[in-house]
Amino acid sequence: MVIIVERADPRSPSARELLRAGHAAMQALFPAKRQVAFSIEAFLADSVLLFVASVAGRDVGCCALFLNRDFAELKRLYVAPNARRQGAADRLVAHAEKVAMGAGFTQLKLETGATLSASHRLYARHGFTQCEVFGDHAPSSESLFLVKQLLSR
């Protein structure tokens, strides 16, 4: 199976649907106190790159790369349930890492749910290790903060 990962416009119908589906999935997993309304606005900034994974012309997953001053942050990784365990998440993470390195970043960080063991295995396969809270994230027992040191060019 060929999985293609490309940059996408967050306003495109397919990208919006993937972002909404990922948001809904996270809302279902975490307590109401963390729930926020979905907004496409955060993905429209020049410092945010959205990537979509497709198989046979069908978009099956997405992730965003937020380019901060000192590090890049992987956010909103989501793969549709019927496309999981086929490599799309691995391809999305690897692509985001390559783009972050190409942009000169030496660290790729992310926050994930503390109970999302499948996500933990995915990120461990890609060399992420636990780190302290970063950026504008608040400390939480529901979150796990991870970092990967990227090779310099």
PDB file of N, CA and C in Angstrom, residues 45-152:
ATOM      1  N   ALA A  45      -2.199  30.015  10.484  1.00  0.00           N
ATOM      2  CA  ALA A  45      -1.018  30.861  10.678  1.00  0.00           C
ATOM      3  C   ALA A  45       0.120  30.414   9.762  1.00  0.00           C
ATOM      4  N   ASP A  46       0.960  31.361   9.369  1.00  0.00           N
ATOM      5  CA  ASP A  46       2.109  31.049   8.522  1.00  0.00           C
ATOM      6  C   ASP A  46       3.073  30.074   9.183  1.00  0.00           C
ATOM      7  N   SER A  47       3.076  30.035  10.513  1.00  0.00           N
ATOM      8  CA  SER A  47       3.998  29.177  11.253  1.00  0.00           C
ATOM      9  C   SER A  47       3.436  27.778  11.498  1.00  0.00           C
ATOM     10  N   VAL A  48       2.329  27.440  10.851  1.00  0.00           N
ATOM     11  CA  VAL A  48       1.701  26.123  11.015  1.00  0.00           C
ATOM     12  C   VAL A  48       1.615  25.443   9.650  1.00  0.00           C
ATOM     13  N   LEU A  49       2.101  24.212   9.607  1.00  0.00           N
ATOM     14  CA  LEU A  49       2.039  23.402   8.393  1.00  0.00           C
ATOM     15  C   LEU A  49       1.143  22.201   8.669  1.00  0.00           C
ATOM     16  N   LEU A  50       0.177  21.982   7.810  1.00  0.00           N
ATOM     17  CA  LEU A  50      -0.715  20.839   7.947  1.00  0.00           C
ATOM     18  C   LEU A  50      -0.354  19.812   6.890  1.00  0.00           C
ATOM     19  N   PHE A  51      -0.250  18.563   7.305  1.00  0.00           N
ATOM     20  CA  PHE A  51       0.053  17.470   6.393  1.00  0.00           C
ATOM     21  C   PHE A  51      -1.094  16.464   6.409  1.00  0.00           C
ATOM     22  N   VAL A  52      -1.393  15.923   5.241  1.00  0.00           N
ATOM     23  CA  VAL A  52      -2.451  14.926   5.104  1.00  0.00           C
ATOM     24  C   VAL A  52      -1.852  13.684   4.460  1.00  0.00           C
ATOM     25  N   ALA A  53      -2.202  12.538   5.011  1.00  0.00           N
ATOM     26  CA  ALA A  53      -1.796  11.251   4.448  1.00  0.00           C
ATOM     27  C   ALA A  53      -2.952  10.703   3.625  1.00  0.00           C
ATOM     28  N   SER A  54      -2.620  10.193   2.432  1.00  0.00           N
ATOM     29  CA  SER A  54      -3.665   9.622   1.587  1.00  0.00           C
ATOM     30  C   SER A  54      -3.236   8.256   1.072  1.00  0.00           C
ATOM     31  N   VAL A  55      -4.243   7.433   0.839  1.00  0.00           N
ATOM     32  CA  VAL A  55      -4.055   6.094   0.286  1.00  0.00           C
ATOM     33  C   VAL A  55      -5.023   5.970  -0.881  1.00  0.00           C
ATOM     34  N   ALA A  56      -4.487   5.677  -2.041  1.00  0.00           N
ATOM     35  CA  ALA A  56      -5.307   5.507  -3.247  1.00  0.00           C
ATOM     36  C   ALA A  56      -6.246   6.698  -3.458  1.00  0.00           C
ATOM     37  N   GLY A  57      -5.732   7.903  -3.231  1.00  0.00           N
ATOM     38  CA  GLY A  57      -6.512   9.104  -3.451  1.00  0.00           C
ATOM     39  C   GLY A  57      -7.485   9.471  -2.355  1.00  0.00           C
ATOM     40  N   ARG A  58      -7.506   8.700  -1.282  1.00  0.00           N
ATOM     41  CA  ARG A  58      -8.427   8.966  -0.163  1.00  0.00           C
ATOM     42  C   ARG A  58      -7.628   9.462   1.026  1.00  0.00           C
ATOM     43  N   ASP A  59      -7.971  10.642   1.556  1.00  0.00           N
ATOM     44  CA  ASP A  59      -7.279  11.185   2.719  1.00  0.00           C
ATOM     45  C   ASP A  59      -7.688  10.405   3.960  1.00  0.00           C
ATOM     46  N   VAL A  60      -6.662   9.895   4.683  1.00  0.00           N
ATOM     47  CA  VAL A  60      -6.936   9.012   5.819  1.00  0.00           C
ATOM     48  C   VAL A  60      -6.381   9.532   7.143  1.00  0.00           C
ATOM     49  N   GLY A  61      -5.534  10.553   7.113  1.00  0.00           N
ATOM     50  CA  GLY A  61      -4.955  11.041   8.357  1.00  0.00           C
ATOM     51  C   GLY A  61      -4.322  12.397   8.176  1.00  0.00           C
ATOM     52  N   CYS A  62      -4.004  13.017   9.306  1.00  0.00           N
ATOM     53  CA  CYS A  62      -3.386  14.341   9.257  1.00  0.00           C
ATOM     54  C   CYS A  62      -2.552  14.594  10.503  1.00  0.00           C
ATOM     55  N   CYS A  63      -1.724  15.609  10.416  1.00  0.00           N
ATOM     56  CA  CYS A  63      -1.008  16.141  11.572  1.00  0.00           C
ATOM     57  C   CYS A  63      -0.587  17.558  11.237  1.00  0.00           C
ATOM     58  N   ALA A  64      -0.319  18.333  12.275  1.00  0.00           N
ATOM     59  CA  ALA A  64       0.127  19.706  12.091  1.00  0.00           C
ATOM     60  C   ALA A  64       1.498  19.872  12.721  1.00  0.00           C
ATOM     61  N   LEU A  65       2.289  20.721  12.110  1.00  0.00           N
ATOM     62  CA  LEU A  65       3.610  21.056  12.626  1.00  0.00           C
ATOM     63  C   LEU A  65       3.603  22.546  12.919  1.00  0.00           C
ATOM     64  N   PHE A  66       3.709  22.878  14.210  1.00  0.00           N
ATOM     65  CA  PHE A  66       3.746  24.268  14.645  1.00  0.00           C
ATOM     66  C   PHE A  66       5.207  24.652  14.807  1.00  0.00           C
ATOM     67  N   LEU A  67       5.626  25.662  14.070  1.00  0.00           N
ATOM     68  CA  LEU A  67       7.020  26.089  14.085  1.00  0.00           C
ATOM     69  C   LEU A  67       7.178  27.245  15.071  1.00  0.00           C
ATOM     70  N   ASN A  68       7.635  26.925  16.260  1.00  0.00           N
ATOM     71  CA  ASN A  68       7.842  27.909  17.314  1.00  0.00           C
ATOM     72  C   ASN A  68       9.241  28.507  17.178  1.00  0.00           C
ATOM     73  N   ARG A  69       9.584  29.406  18.044  1.00  0.00           N
ATOM     74  CA  ARG A  69      10.896  30.050  17.955  1.00  0.00           C
ATOM     75  C   ARG A  69      12.033  29.065  18.212  1.00  0.00           C
ATOM     76  N   ASP A  70      11.910  28.251  19.259  1.00  0.00           N
ATOM     77  CA  ASP A  70      13.014  27.378  19.668  1.00  0.00           C
ATOM     78  C   ASP A  70      12.821  25.897  19.346  1.00  0.00           C
ATOM     79  N   PHE A  71      11.627  25.515  18.948  1.00  0.00           N
ATOM     80  CA  PHE A  71      11.354  24.105  18.665  1.00  0.00           C
ATOM     81  C   PHE A  71      10.145  24.001  17.749  1.00  0.00           C
ATOM     82  N   ALA A  72      10.006  22.843  17.130  1.00  0.00           N
ATOM     83  CA  ALA A  72       8.807  22.533  16.347  1.00  0.00           C
ATOM     84  C   ALA A  72       7.925  21.632  17.211  1.00  0.00           C
ATOM     85  N   GLU A  73       6.629  21.782  17.062  1.00  0.00           N
ATOM     86  CA  GLU A  73       5.704  20.968  17.850  1.00  0.00           C
ATOM     87  C   GLU A  73       4.748  20.218  16.941  1.00  0.00           C
ATOM     88  N   LEU A  74       4.661  18.919  17.139  1.00  0.00           N
ATOM     89  CA  LEU A  74       3.740  18.062  16.410  1.00  0.00           C
ATOM     90  C   LEU A  74       2.400  18.090  17.143  1.00  0.00           C
ATOM     91  N   LYS A  75       1.341  18.410  16.417  1.00  0.00           N
ATOM     92  CA  LYS A  75       0.009  18.482  17.024  1.00  0.00           C
ATOM     93  C   LYS A  75      -1.015  17.826  16.117  1.00  0.00           C
ATOM     94  N   ARG A  76      -2.100  17.432  16.720  1.00  0.00           N
ATOM     95  CA  ARG A  76      -3.287  16.956  16.016  1.00  0.00           C
ATOM     96  C   ARG A  76      -3.054  15.774  15.091  1.00  0.00           C
ATOM     97  N   LEU A  77      -2.208  14.852  15.513  1.00  0.00           N
ATOM     98  CA  LEU A  77      -2.022  13.633  14.730  1.00  0.00           C
ATOM     99  C   LEU A  77      -3.295  12.807  14.841  1.00  0.00           C
ATOM    100  N   TYR A  78      -3.860  12.456  13.704  1.00  0.00           N
ATOM    101  CA  TYR A  78      -5.097  11.688  13.683  1.00  0.00           C
ATOM    102  C   TYR A  78      -5.126  10.830  12.428  1.00  0.00           C
ATOM    103  N   VAL A  79      -5.538   9.578  12.609  1.00  0.00           N
ATOM    104  CA  VAL A  79      -5.772   8.670  11.483  1.00  0.00           C
ATOM    105  C   VAL A  79      -7.169   8.099  11.652  1.00  0.00           C
ATOM    106  N   ALA A  80      -7.936   8.106  10.581  1.00  0.00           N
ATOM    107  CA  ALA A  80      -9.304   7.582  10.616  1.00  0.00           C
ATOM    108  C   ALA A  80      -9.286   6.133  11.094  1.00  0.00           C
ATOM    109  N   PRO A  81     -10.255   5.743  11.912  1.00  0.00           N
ATOM    110  CA  PRO A  81     -10.273   4.378  12.470  1.00  0.00           C
ATOM    111  C   PRO A  81     -10.142   3.265  11.431  1.00  0.00           C
ATOM    112  N   ASN A  82     -10.776   3.417  10.269  1.00  0.00           N
ATOM    113  CA  ASN A  82     -10.721   2.354   9.256  1.00  0.00           C
ATOM    114  C   ASN A  82      -9.392   2.303   8.510  1.00  0.00           C
ATOM    115  N   ALA A  83      -8.478   3.241   8.809  1.00  0.00           N
ATOM    116  CA  ALA A  83      -7.170   3.263   8.140  1.00  0.00           C
ATOM    117  C   ALA A  83      -6.016   3.041   9.118  1.00  0.00           C
ATOM    118  N   ARG A  84      -6.331   2.722  10.348  1.00  0.00           N
ATOM    119  CA  ARG A  84      -5.279   2.554  11.355  1.00  0.00           C
ATOM    120  C   ARG A  84      -4.551   1.228  11.180  1.00  0.00           C
ATOM    121  N   ARG A  85      -3.332   1.186  11.727  1.00  0.00           N
ATOM    122  CA  ARG A  85      -2.477   0.006  11.709  1.00  0.00           C
ATOM    123  C   ARG A  85      -2.023  -0.356  10.295  1.00  0.00           C
ATOM    124  N   GLN A  86      -1.916   0.675   9.449  1.00  0.00           N
ATOM    125  CA  GLN A  86      -1.459   0.469   8.082  1.00  0.00           C
ATOM    126  C   GLN A  86      -0.261   1.341   7.742  1.00  0.00           C
ATOM    127  N   GLY A  87       0.222   2.117   8.722  1.00  0.00           N
ATOM    128  CA  GLY A  87       1.432   2.897   8.517  1.00  0.00           C
ATOM    129  C   GLY A  87       1.250   4.387   8.302  1.00  0.00           C
ATOM    130  N   ALA A  88       0.016   4.865   8.245  1.00  0.00           N
ATOM    131  CA  ALA A  88      -0.198   6.293   7.984  1.00  0.00           C
ATOM    132  C   ALA A  88       0.360   7.162   9.113  1.00  0.00           C
ATOM    133  N   ALA A  89       0.149   6.769  10.352  1.00  0.00           N
ATOM    134  CA  ALA A  89       0.667   7.564  11.480  1.00  0.00           C
ATOM    135  C   ALA A  89       2.190   7.616  11.444  1.00  0.00           C
ATOM    136  N   ASP A  90       2.830   6.491  11.176  1.00  0.00           N
ATOM    137  CA  ASP A  90       4.294   6.464  11.070  1.00  0.00           C
ATOM    138  C   ASP A  90       4.772   7.408   9.971  1.00  0.00           C
ATOM    139  N   ARG A  91       4.102   7.374   8.827  1.00  0.00           N
ATOM    140  CA  ARG A  91       4.496   8.237   7.707  1.00  0.00           C
ATOM    141  C   ARG A  91       4.304   9.711   8.045  1.00  0.00           C
ATOM    142  N   LEU A  92       3.210  10.043   8.730  1.00  0.00           N
ATOM    143  CA  LEU A  92       2.962  11.431   9.115  1.00  0.00           C
ATOM    144  C   LEU A  92       4.030  11.936  10.084  1.00  0.00           C
ATOM    145  N   VAL A  93       4.359  11.133  11.089  1.00  0.00           N
ATOM    146  CA  VAL A  93       5.379  11.542  12.064  1.00  0.00           C
ATOM    147  C   VAL A  93       6.726  11.713  11.368  1.00  0.00           C
ATOM    148  N   ALA A  94       7.095  10.761  10.537  1.00  0.00           N
ATOM    149  CA  ALA A  94       8.385  10.834   9.842  1.00  0.00           C
ATOM    150  C   ALA A  94       8.443  12.060   8.923  1.00  0.00           C
ATOM    151  N   HIS A  95       7.348  12.353   8.255  1.00  0.00           N
ATOM    152  CA  HIS A  95       7.319  13.509   7.359  1.00  0.00           C
ATOM    153  C   HIS A  95       7.458  14.816   8.148  1.00  0.00           C
ATOM    154  N   ALA A  96       6.715  14.936   9.243  1.00  0.00           N
ATOM    155  CA  ALA A  96       6.796  16.141  10.068  1.00  0.00           C
ATOM    156  C   ALA A  96       8.208  16.315  10.618  1.00  0.00           C
ATOM    157  N   GLU A  97       8.828  15.217  11.026  1.00  0.00           N
ATOM    158  CA  GLU A  97      10.201  15.271  11.533  1.00  0.00           C
ATOM    159  C   GLU A  97      11.160  15.766  10.441  1.00  0.00           C
ATOM    160  N   LYS A  98      11.012  15.245   9.245  1.00  0.00           N
ATOM    161  CA  LYS A  98      11.887  15.643   8.131  1.00  0.00           C
ATOM    162  C   LYS A  98      11.718  17.127   7.812  1.00  0.00           C
ATOM    163  N   VAL A  99      10.494  17.608   7.804  1.00  0.00           N
ATOM    164  CA  VAL A  99      10.238  19.022   7.526  1.00  0.00           C
ATOM    165  C   VAL A  99      10.818  19.898   8.632  1.00  0.00           C
ATOM    166  N   ALA A 100      10.644  19.483   9.893  1.00  0.00           N
ATOM    167  CA  ALA A 100      11.198  20.249  11.019  1.00  0.00           C
ATOM    168  C   ALA A 100      12.723  20.328  10.915  1.00  0.00           C
ATOM    169  N   MET A 101      13.359  19.220  10.596  1.00  0.00           N
ATOM    170  CA  MET A 101      14.815  19.217  10.428  1.00  0.00           C
ATOM    171  C   MET A 101      15.221  20.117   9.270  1.00  0.00           C
ATOM    172  N   GLY A 102      14.510  20.045   8.174  1.00  0.00           N
ATOM    173  CA  GLY A 102      14.811  20.863   7.012  1.00  0.00           C
ATOM    174  C   GLY A 102      14.655  22.351   7.285  1.00  0.00           C
ATOM    175  N   ALA A 103      13.800  22.686   8.249  1.00  0.00           N
ATOM    176  CA  ALA A 103      13.600  24.083   8.627  1.00  0.00           C
ATOM    177  C   ALA A 103      14.617  24.533   9.676  1.00  0.00           C
ATOM    178  N   GLY A 104      15.522  23.623  10.062  1.00  0.00           N
ATOM    179  CA  GLY A 104      16.595  23.982  10.986  1.00  0.00           C
ATOM    180  C   GLY A 104      16.310  23.744  12.458  1.00  0.00           C
ATOM    181  N   PHE A 105      15.213  23.088  12.770  1.00  0.00           N
ATOM    182  CA  PHE A 105      14.901  22.823  14.179  1.00  0.00           C
ATOM    183  C   PHE A 105      15.693  21.632  14.685  1.00  0.00           C
ATOM    184  N   THR A 106      16.102  21.692  15.946  1.00  0.00           N
ATOM    185  CA  THR A 106      16.849  20.597  16.557  1.00  0.00           C
ATOM    186  C   THR A 106      16.010  19.816  17.557  1.00  0.00           C
ATOM    187  N   GLN A 107      14.786  20.293  17.828  1.00  0.00           N
ATOM    188  CA  GLN A 107      13.888  19.572  18.729  1.00  0.00           C
ATOM    189  C   GLN A 107      12.478  19.529  18.137  1.00  0.00           C
ATOM    190  N   LEU A 108      11.868  18.364  18.253  1.00  0.00           N
ATOM    191  CA  LEU A 108      10.469  18.186  17.900  1.00  0.00           C
ATOM    192  C   LEU A 108       9.765  17.739  19.171  1.00  0.00           C
ATOM    193  N   LYS A 109       8.776  18.505  19.600  1.00  0.00           N
ATOM    194  CA  LYS A 109       8.076  18.222  20.853  1.00  0.00           C
ATOM    195  C   LYS A 109       6.612  17.930  20.576  1.00  0.00           C
ATOM    196  N   LEU A 110       5.962  17.307  21.560  1.00  0.00           N
ATOM    197  CA  LEU A 110       4.529  17.069  21.464  1.00  0.00           C
ATOM    198  C   LEU A 110       3.943  16.808  22.838  1.00  0.00           C
ATOM    199  N   GLU A 111       2.653  16.979  22.918  1.00  0.00           N
ATOM    200  CA  GLU A 111       1.883  16.609  24.101  1.00  0.00           C
ATOM    201  C   GLU A 111       0.891  15.559  23.650  1.00  0.00           C
ATOM    202  N   THR A 112       0.734  14.511  24.445  1.00  0.00           N
ATOM    203  CA  THR A 112      -0.249  13.484  24.144  1.00  0.00           C
ATOM    204  C   THR A 112      -0.950  13.095  25.440  1.00  0.00           C
ATOM    205  N   GLY A 113      -2.056  12.415  25.316  1.00  0.00           N
ATOM    206  CA  GLY A 113      -2.788  11.975  26.501  1.00  0.00           C
ATOM    207  C   GLY A 113      -2.015  10.902  27.249  1.00  0.00           C
ATOM    208  N   ALA A 114      -2.026  11.000  28.557  1.00  0.00           N
ATOM    209  CA  ALA A 114      -1.285  10.047  29.397  1.00  0.00           C
ATOM    210  C   ALA A 114      -1.812   8.622  29.260  1.00  0.00           C
ATOM    211  N   THR A 115      -3.051   8.459  28.830  1.00  0.00           N
ATOM    212  CA  THR A 115      -3.649   7.123  28.735  1.00  0.00           C
ATOM    213  C   THR A 115      -3.636   6.550  27.308  1.00  0.00           C
ATOM    214  N   LEU A 116      -3.067   7.261  26.367  1.00  0.00           N
ATOM    215  CA  LEU A 116      -3.094   6.829  24.962  1.00  0.00           C
ATOM    216  C   LEU A 116      -1.898   5.924  24.647  1.00  0.00           C
ATOM    217  N   SER A 117      -1.968   4.689  25.093  1.00  0.00           N
ATOM    218  CA  SER A 117      -0.821   3.781  24.985  1.00  0.00           C
ATOM    219  C   SER A 117      -0.403   3.505  23.538  1.00  0.00           C
ATOM    220  N   ALA A 118      -1.335   3.455  22.613  1.00  0.00           N
ATOM    221  CA  ALA A 118      -0.955   3.242  21.211  1.00  0.00           C
ATOM    222  C   ALA A 118      -0.127   4.426  20.707  1.00  0.00           C
ATOM    223  N   SER A 119      -0.501   5.624  21.105  1.00  0.00           N
ATOM    224  CA  SER A 119       0.281   6.809  20.733  1.00  0.00           C
ATOM    225  C   SER A 119       1.662   6.757  21.365  1.00  0.00           C
ATOM    226  N   HIS A 120       1.733   6.328  22.615  1.00  0.00           N
ATOM    227  CA  HIS A 120       3.033   6.233  23.291  1.00  0.00           C
ATOM    228  C   HIS A 120       3.956   5.280  22.540  1.00  0.00           C
ATOM    229  N   ARG A 121       3.419   4.152  22.085  1.00  0.00           N
ATOM    230  CA  ARG A 121       4.238   3.191  21.328  1.00  0.00           C
ATOM    231  C   ARG A 121       4.701   3.789  19.998  1.00  0.00           C
ATOM    232  N   LEU A 122       3.816   4.499  19.323  1.00  0.00           N
ATOM    233  CA  LEU A 122       4.163   5.154  18.063  1.00  0.00           C
ATOM    234  C   LEU A 122       5.320   6.126  18.277  1.00  0.00           C
ATOM    235  N   TYR A 123       5.192   6.993  19.253  1.00  0.00           N
ATOM    236  CA  TYR A 123       6.226   8.008  19.478  1.00  0.00           C
ATOM    237  C   TYR A 123       7.531   7.387  19.964  1.00  0.00           C
ATOM    238  N   ALA A 124       7.453   6.342  20.750  1.00  0.00           N
ATOM    239  CA  ALA A 124       8.677   5.657  21.202  1.00  0.00           C
ATOM    240  C   ALA A 124       9.408   5.044  20.007  1.00  0.00           C
ATOM    241  N   ARG A 125       8.664   4.469  19.062  1.00  0.00           N
ATOM    242  CA  ARG A 125       9.276   3.917  17.845  1.00  0.00           C
ATOM    243  C   ARG A 125      10.049   4.977  17.072  1.00  0.00           C
ATOM    244  N   HIS A 126       9.599   6.203  17.187  1.00  0.00           N
ATOM    245  CA  HIS A 126      10.235   7.302  16.459  1.00  0.00           C
ATOM    246  C   HIS A 126      11.286   8.027  17.291  1.00  0.00           C
ATOM    247  N   GLY A 127      11.594   7.510  18.478  1.00  0.00           N
ATOM    248  CA  GLY A 127      12.683   8.070  19.271  1.00  0.00           C
ATOM    249  C   GLY A 127      12.315   9.199  20.216  1.00  0.00           C
ATOM    250  N   PHE A 128      11.051   9.405  20.477  1.00  0.00           N
ATOM    251  CA  PHE A 128      10.639  10.434  21.430  1.00  0.00           C
ATOM    252  C   PHE A 128      10.836   9.933  22.856  1.00  0.00           C
ATOM    253  N   THR A 129      11.218  10.847  23.731  1.00  0.00           N
ATOM    254  CA  THR A 129      11.374  10.543  25.153  1.00  0.00           C
ATOM    255  C   THR A 129      10.620  11.589  25.961  1.00  0.00           C
ATOM    256  N   GLN A 130      10.313  11.231  27.187  1.00  0.00           N
ATOM    257  CA  GLN A 130       9.548  12.128  28.046  1.00  0.00           C
ATOM    258  C   GLN A 130      10.359  13.378  28.381  1.00  0.00           C
ATOM    259  N   CYS A 131       9.656  14.517  28.504  1.00  0.00           N
ATOM    260  CA  CYS A 131      10.298  15.782  28.856  1.00  0.00           C
ATOM    261  C   CYS A 131       9.383  16.577  29.779  1.00  0.00           C
ATOM    262  N   GLU A 132       9.869  17.718  30.180  1.00  0.00           N
ATOM    263  CA  GLU A 132       9.088  18.618  31.025  1.00  0.00           C
ATOM    264  C   GLU A 132       8.016  19.320  30.184  1.00  0.00           C
ATOM    265  N   VAL A 133       7.060  19.909  30.872  1.00  0.00           N
ATOM    266  CA  VAL A 133       6.050  20.732  30.221  1.00  0.00           C
ATOM    267  C   VAL A 133       6.759  21.826  29.425  1.00  0.00           C
ATOM    268  N   PHE A 134       6.222  22.196  28.275  1.00  0.00           N
ATOM    269  CA  PHE A 134       6.869  23.202  27.439  1.00  0.00           C
ATOM    270  C   PHE A 134       5.823  24.147  26.854  1.00  0.00           C
ATOM    271  N   GLY A 135       6.319  25.251  26.309  1.00  0.00           N
ATOM    272  CA  GLY A 135       5.451  26.209  25.627  1.00  0.00           C
ATOM    273  C   GLY A 135       4.343  26.719  26.521  1.00  0.00           C
ATOM    274  N   ASP A 136       3.160  26.831  25.954  1.00  0.00           N
ATOM    275  CA  ASP A 136       2.027  27.347  26.722  1.00  0.00           C
ATOM    276  C   ASP A 136       1.158  26.236  27.307  1.00  0.00           C
ATOM    277  N   HIS A 137       1.670  25.017  27.339  1.00  0.00           N
ATOM    278  CA  HIS A 137       0.941  23.907  27.948  1.00  0.00           C
ATOM    279  C   HIS A 137       0.977  24.026  29.471  1.00  0.00           C
ATOM    280  N   ALA A 138      -0.074  23.574  30.094  1.00  0.00           N
ATOM    281  CA  ALA A 138      -0.131  23.567  31.553  1.00  0.00           C
ATOM    282  C   ALA A 138       0.181  22.156  32.042  1.00  0.00           C
ATOM    283  N   PRO A 139       0.871  22.055  33.175  1.00  0.00           N
ATOM    284  CA  PRO A 139       1.105  20.721  33.746  1.00  0.00           C
ATOM    285  C   PRO A 139      -0.231  20.017  33.993  1.00  0.00           C
ATOM    286  N   SER A 140      -0.290  18.729  33.722  1.00  0.00           N
ATOM    287  CA  SER A 140      -1.517  17.965  33.916  1.00  0.00           C
ATOM    288  C   SER A 140      -1.186  16.490  34.051  1.00  0.00           C
ATOM    289  N   SER A 141      -1.871  15.835  34.959  1.00  0.00           N
ATOM    290  CA  SER A 141      -1.691  14.385  35.109  1.00  0.00           C
ATOM    291  C   SER A 141      -2.294  13.650  33.915  1.00  0.00           C
ATOM    292  N   GLU A 142      -3.091  14.334  33.104  1.00  0.00           N
ATOM    293  CA  GLU A 142      -3.715  13.726  31.927  1.00  0.00           C
ATOM    294  C   GLU A 142      -2.841  13.816  30.692  1.00  0.00           C
ATOM    295  N   SER A 143      -1.682  14.492  30.808  1.00  0.00           N
ATOM    296  CA  SER A 143      -0.819  14.711  29.656  1.00  0.00           C
ATOM    297  C   SER A 143       0.550  14.099  29.835  1.00  0.00           C
ATOM    298  N   LEU A 144       1.127  13.729  28.715  1.00  0.00           N
ATOM    299  CA  LEU A 144       2.500  13.263  28.659  1.00  0.00           C
ATOM    300  C   LEU A 144       3.201  14.163  27.646  1.00  0.00           C
ATOM    301  N   PHE A 145       4.357  14.702  28.027  1.00  0.00           N
ATOM    302  CA  PHE A 145       5.106  15.609  27.171  1.00  0.00           C
ATOM    303  C   PHE A 145       6.341  14.878  26.669  1.00  0.00           C
ATOM    304  N   LEU A 146       6.551  14.936  25.359  1.00  0.00           N
ATOM    305  CA  LEU A 146       7.627  14.178  24.726  1.00  0.00           C
ATOM    306  C   LEU A 146       8.475  15.084  23.839  1.00  0.00           C
ATOM    307  N   VAL A 147       9.728  14.684  23.648  1.00  0.00           N
ATOM    308  CA  VAL A 147      10.647  15.425  22.794  1.00  0.00           C
ATOM    309  C   VAL A 147      11.510  14.444  22.022  1.00  0.00           C
ATOM    310  N   LYS A 148      11.898  14.854  20.842  1.00  0.00           N
ATOM    311  CA  LYS A 148      12.878  14.117  20.058  1.00  0.00           C
ATOM    312  C   LYS A 148      13.956  15.114  19.629  1.00  0.00           C
ATOM    313  N   GLN A 149      15.201  14.752  19.907  1.00  0.00           N
ATOM    314  CA  GLN A 149      16.319  15.573  19.466  1.00  0.00           C
ATOM    315  C   GLN A 149      16.555  15.241  18.003  1.00  0.00           C
ATOM    316  N   LEU A 150      16.539  16.263  17.167  1.00  0.00           N
ATOM    317  CA  LEU A 150      16.731  16.074  15.737  1.00  0.00           C
ATOM    318  C   LEU A 150      18.198  16.287  15.394  1.00  0.00           C
ATOM    319  N   LEU A 151      18.658  15.575  14.424  1.00  0.00           N
ATOM    320  CA  LEU A 151      20.030  15.745  13.984  1.00  0.00           C
ATOM    321  C   LEU A 151      20.182  17.072  13.265  1.00  0.00           C
ATOM    322  N   SER A 152      21.263  17.741  13.539  1.00  0.00           N
ATOM    323  CA  SER A 152      21.500  18.991  12.822  1.00  0.00           C
ATOM    324  C   SER A 152      21.981  18.663  11.414  1.00  0.00           C
TER     325      SER A 152
END
